[in-house]
Amino acid sequence: MTATDDDEEVKQANQGFYRAFESLNIDNMRGAWATGDVTCVHPGWPLLKGVERVMDSWKRIFENTAMMQFTITGAVVRVEGGSAWVMCTENINTLVDGKVAEAKVQATNVFMKIEGRWLVVHHHGSPLGVTS
Amino acid sequence: MTATDDDEEVKQANQGFYRAFESLNIDNMRGAWATGDVTCVHPGWPLLKGVERVMDSWKRIFENTAMMQFTITGAVVRVEGGSAWVMCTENINTLVDGKVAEAKVQATNVFMKIEGRWLVVHHHGSPLGVTS
């Protein structure tokens, strides 16, 4: 497999992560992640360690969100062997109290290729300023 | 080399990155980083791509900082082959207008082992709230 194929696979895995996020479905999100010693930083949150704590955090986010749509821009993919990291901007529309709010989050997503699939092992999202 | 040796080397490389940061010396900082397609997200900044733009950002930060001290807590190290990532909290004291200010930043630092040395290829720092 060439580097280009890997790049494309990692891009698709990154898109898959955001489709799982939009679905607000914990089983979809769990399927995008590796198990074990994964880690996660939500905007403003401390580091969460271990798949159970990370999945609990997604459950809480999903329970408090009516709608979330992502447009991903500026994605930079770097693949090194069985590891990869993607830096991208999440342009997010959410529905809060019946109104659409927009936000931008800068993300670093780290992936590992496990049994042929690129799975998230670390997500770090941080606020990049809010538009309109 | 065992995984434990690599873990220790990566921890030391992470400490070295923060010693370079404290030194406010661009040559020290350049020495902690790989060259080429490195990337960097400072708290609230957009993604910077390429070693020259990343080093320019450090120059600007160093020129506007009189003193900066880091205490690193909660470091989690993950080494996978020649890649590694460290998640940690930067507890920062800075001197602003003659007064010491404290801040907390959550960081993800990605390293690659290049010619026997672990070098930074990506840094992502994001605000974690300010204390006192």
Coordinates of C-alpha atoms in Angstrom, one line a residue:
Chain A
M1 CA 0.0 0.0 0.0
T2 CA 1.4 3.4 -0.9
A3 CA 1.5 6.4 1.3
T4 CA -1.2 8.0 -0.8
D5 CA -3.6 5.1 -0.2
D6 CA -2.9 5.4 3.5
D7 CA -3.4 9.2 3.4
E8 CA -6.8 8.6 1.8
E9 CA -7.8 5.9 4.3
V10 CA -6.9 8.2 7.2
K11 CA -8.9 11.1 5.6
Q12 CA -11.8 8.8 5.4
A13 CA -11.4 7.6 9.0
N14 CA -11.3 11.2 10.0
Q15 CA -14.5 11.9 8.1
G16 CA -16.0 8.8 9.7
F17 CA -15.2 10.1 13.2
Y18 CA -17.2 13.3 12.4
R19 CA -20.1 11.4 10.8
A20 CA -20.2 9.4 14.1
F21 CA -20.1 12.7 16.0
E22 CA -23.0 14.1 14.0
S23 CA -25.0 10.9 14.5
L24 CA -25.1 11.6 18.2
N25 CA -25.1 7.8 18.6
I26 CA -22.7 6.3 21.1
D27 CA -22.4 3.0 19.3
N28 CA -21.3 4.8 16.1
M29 CA -18.7 6.8 18.1
R30 CA -17.4 3.7 19.9
G31 CA -16.9 2.1 16.5
A32 CA -14.7 4.9 15.3
W33 CA -12.3 4.5 18.3
A34 CA -9.7 2.0 19.4
T35 CA -10.2 0.4 22.8
G36 CA -7.9 0.4 25.8
D37 CA -5.6 3.4 26.5
V38 CA -7.2 6.0 24.3
T39 CA -7.3 9.7 25.4
C40 CA -9.5 12.7 24.7
V41 CA -9.5 16.4 25.4
H42 CA -12.8 18.2 24.7
P43 CA -12.6 22.0 24.4
G44 CA -11.9 23.4 27.9
W45 CA -12.0 19.9 29.5
P46 CA -9.1 18.1 31.2
L47 CA -7.5 15.0 29.6
L48 CA -9.7 11.9 29.8
K49 CA -8.0 8.6 29.9
G50 CA -9.3 5.1 28.9
V51 CA -12.0 4.2 26.6
E52 CA -14.8 4.0 29.2
R53 CA -14.2 7.5 30.5
V54 CA -13.9 8.8 26.9
M55 CA -17.1 7.1 25.9
D56 CA -18.9 8.4 29.0
S57 CA -17.9 11.9 27.9
W58 CA -19.4 11.4 24.4
K59 CA -22.6 10.1 26.0
R60 CA -22.9 13.2 28.1
I61 CA -22.3 15.5 25.0
F62 CA -24.8 13.6 22.9
E63 CA -27.4 13.7 25.6
N64 CA -27.1 17.5 25.8
T65 CA -27.1 18.1 22.0
A66 CA -30.1 18.2 19.7
M67 CA -28.2 18.6 16.5
M68 CA -24.6 19.0 15.4
Q69 CA -23.3 19.5 11.9
F70 CA -19.6 19.5 11.0
T71 CA -17.8 21.0 8.0
I72 CA -14.2 20.1 8.2
T73 CA -11.7 22.5 6.6
G74 CA -7.9 22.8 6.3
A75 CA -7.2 19.1 7.1
V76 CA -3.5 18.1 7.2
V77 CA -2.8 14.4 7.3
R78 CA 0.5 12.8 8.3
V79 CA 0.9 9.1 8.2
E80 CA 4.0 7.4 9.7
G81 CA 3.8 3.6 9.6
G82 CA 0.8 2.4 11.5
S83 CA 0.2 5.8 13.2
A84 CA -1.3 8.9 11.7
W85 CA -2.4 12.3 12.9
V86 CA -4.9 14.7 11.3
M87 CA -5.0 18.4 12.1
C88 CA -8.2 20.1 11.0
T89 CA -10.8 22.9 11.8
E90 CA -14.2 21.8 12.8
N91 CA -16.8 24.3 11.6
I92 CA -19.8 23.4 13.8
N93 CA -23.5 24.2 13.6
T94 CA -25.4 23.3 16.7
L95 CA -29.0 23.7 17.7
V96 CA -29.2 25.4 21.1
D97 CA -32.6 26.5 22.5
G98 CA -34.1 26.3 19.0
K99 CA -31.4 28.6 17.5
V100 CA -28.5 27.6 15.3
A101 CA -25.2 28.5 16.9
E102 CA -21.8 28.4 15.0
A103 CA -18.5 27.6 16.5
K104 CA -15.0 26.7 15.3
V105 CA -12.8 24.1 17.0
Q106 CA -9.2 23.3 16.1
A107 CA -8.6 19.5 16.4
T108 CA -5.7 17.1 16.5
N109 CA -6.9 13.5 15.9
V110 CA -4.4 10.7 16.3
F111 CA -5.2 7.3 14.6
M112 CA -3.7 3.8 14.7
K113 CA -4.2 1.1 12.1
I114 CA -5.5 -1.8 14.0
E115 CA -6.5 -5.1 12.2
G116 CA -6.6 -3.1 8.9
R117 CA -8.8 -0.2 10.2
W118 CA -7.7 3.3 11.2
L119 CA -9.2 4.0 14.6
V120 CA -9.0 7.1 16.8
V121 CA -6.7 6.7 19.8
H122 CA -6.6 10.4 20.7
H123 CA -8.8 13.5 20.1
H124 CA -7.9 17.0 21.2
G125 CA -10.4 19.8 20.4
S126 CA -9.9 23.4 21.4
P127 CA -11.8 26.6 20.8
L128 CA -10.8 28.8 17.9
G129 CA -13.2 31.7 18.4
V130 CA -16.9 31.8 17.7
T131 CA -18.4 33.3 14.5
S132 CA -21.7 35.3 14.3
Chain B
M1 CA 15.5 -1.0 22.9
T2 CA 12.5 -1.8 25.1
A3 CA 9.2 0.1 25.2
T4 CA 10.2 1.4 28.6
D5 CA 13.4 3.0 27.3
D6 CA 11.5 4.6 24.5
D7 CA 8.9 5.9 27.0
E8 CA 11.7 7.4 29.1
E9 CA 13.4 9.0 26.0
V10 CA 10.1 10.5 24.9
K11 CA 9.4 11.9 28.4
Q12 CA 12.9 13.5 28.3
A13 CA 12.2 14.9 24.9
N14 CA 9.0 16.4 26.2
Q15 CA 10.8 18.0 29.1
G16 CA 13.5 19.2 26.7
F17 CA 10.8 20.9 24.6
Y18 CA 9.6 22.8 27.7
R19 CA 13.2 23.7 28.8
A20 CA 13.6 25.2 25.3
F21 CA 10.3 27.1 25.7
E22 CA 11.4 28.4 29.1
S23 CA 14.8 29.5 27.7
L24 CA 12.9 31.9 25.3
N25 CA 15.7 31.2 22.8
I26 CA 14.7 30.4 19.3
D27 CA 17.8 28.3 18.6
N28 CA 17.0 26.0 21.5
M29 CA 13.4 25.7 20.3
R30 CA 14.5 25.0 16.8
G31 CA 16.7 22.2 18.2
A32 CA 13.7 20.5 19.8
W33 CA 11.8 20.3 16.6
A34 CA 12.0 18.2 13.4
T35 CA 12.3 20.2 10.2
G36 CA 9.9 20.1 7.2
D37 CA 6.2 19.5 7.5
V38 CA 5.8 20.2 11.2
T39 CA 2.6 21.8 12.6
C40 CA 1.6 23.8 15.6
V41 CA -1.5 25.1 17.3
H42 CA -0.9 27.7 20.0
P43 CA -3.9 28.4 22.4
G44 CA -6.6 30.2 20.3
W45 CA -4.4 30.3 17.1
P46 CA -5.1 28.6 13.8
L47 CA -3.0 25.7 12.6
L48 CA 0.5 26.8 11.5
K49 CA 2.2 24.6 8.9
G50 CA 5.9 24.2 8.1
V51 CA 8.9 24.7 10.2
E52 CA 9.5 28.4 9.2
R53 CA 6.0 29.6 10.1
V54 CA 6.1 27.6 13.3
M55 CA 9.5 29.0 14.3
D56 CA 8.3 32.6 13.4
S57 CA 5.5 32.0 15.9
W58 CA 7.9 31.0 18.6
K59 CA 10.0 34.1 17.9
R60 CA 7.0 36.3 18.3
I61 CA 6.0 34.6 21.5
F62 CA 9.5 34.9 22.9
E63 CA 9.8 38.6 22.0
N64 CA 6.7 39.3 23.9
T65 CA 7.5 37.3 27.0
A66 CA 9.8 38.4 29.9
M67 CA 9.7 35.1 31.8
M68 CA 7.9 31.8 31.5
Q69 CA 8.1 28.8 33.8
F70 CA 6.5 25.4 33.3
T71 CA 5.5 22.7 35.7
I72 CA 4.3 19.7 33.7
T73 CA 1.7 17.5 35.3
G74 CA -0.4 14.5 34.3
A75 CA 1.8 13.5 31.4
V76 CA 0.6 10.4 29.5
V77 CA 3.2 9.0 27.0
R78 CA 2.3 6.7 24.1
V79 CA 5.0 5.3 21.9
E80 CA 4.2 3.4 18.7
G81 CA 7.2 2.5 16.6
G82 CA 9.0 5.6 15.6
S83 CA 6.1 7.9 16.5
A84 CA 5.0 9.0 20.0
W85 CA 2.5 11.4 21.5
V86 CA 2.5 13.0 24.9
M87 CA -0.6 14.5 26.5
C88 CA 0.1 16.8 29.5
T89 CA -1.0 19.9 31.4
E90 CA 1.3 22.9 31.3
N91 CA 1.1 24.8 34.6
I92 CA 2.6 28.1 33.5
N93 CA 3.9 31.1 35.4
T94 CA 4.5 34.2 33.3
L95 CA 5.7 37.7 34.1
V96 CA 3.3 40.3 32.7
D97 CA 3.6 44.0 33.6
G98 CA 5.8 43.1 36.5
K99 CA 3.3 40.7 38.0
V100 CA 3.3 36.9 38.0
A101 CA 0.3 35.4 36.1
E102 CA -0.7 31.7 36.2
A103 CA -2.3 29.8 33.4
K104 CA -3.1 26.2 32.6
V105 CA -2.7 24.8 29.1
Q106 CA -3.6 21.3 27.9
A107 CA -1.1 20.0 25.4
T108 CA -0.8 17.3 22.8
N109 CA 2.8 16.9 21.6
V110 CA 3.7 14.5 18.8
F111 CA 7.2 13.3 18.4
M112 CA 9.1 11.3 15.7
K113 CA 12.4 9.5 16.2
I114 CA 14.7 10.9 13.6
E115 CA 18.4 9.8 13.4
G116 CA 18.1 8.5 17.0
R117 CA 16.5 11.6 18.5
W118 CA 12.9 12.2 19.4
L119 CA 11.9 15.5 17.8
V120 CA 8.6 17.5 18.0
V121 CA 6.6 17.3 14.8
H122 CA 3.3 18.7 16.2
H123 CA 2.3 20.8 19.2
H124 CA -1.2 21.6 20.1
G125 CA -1.8 23.8 23.2
S126 CA -5.3 24.9 24.4
P127 CA -6.6 26.9 27.3
L128 CA -7.7 24.9 30.4
G129 CA -8.9 27.8 32.5
V130 CA -6.9 30.3 34.5
T131 CA -6.1 30.0 38.2
S132 CA -5.9 32.9 40.6

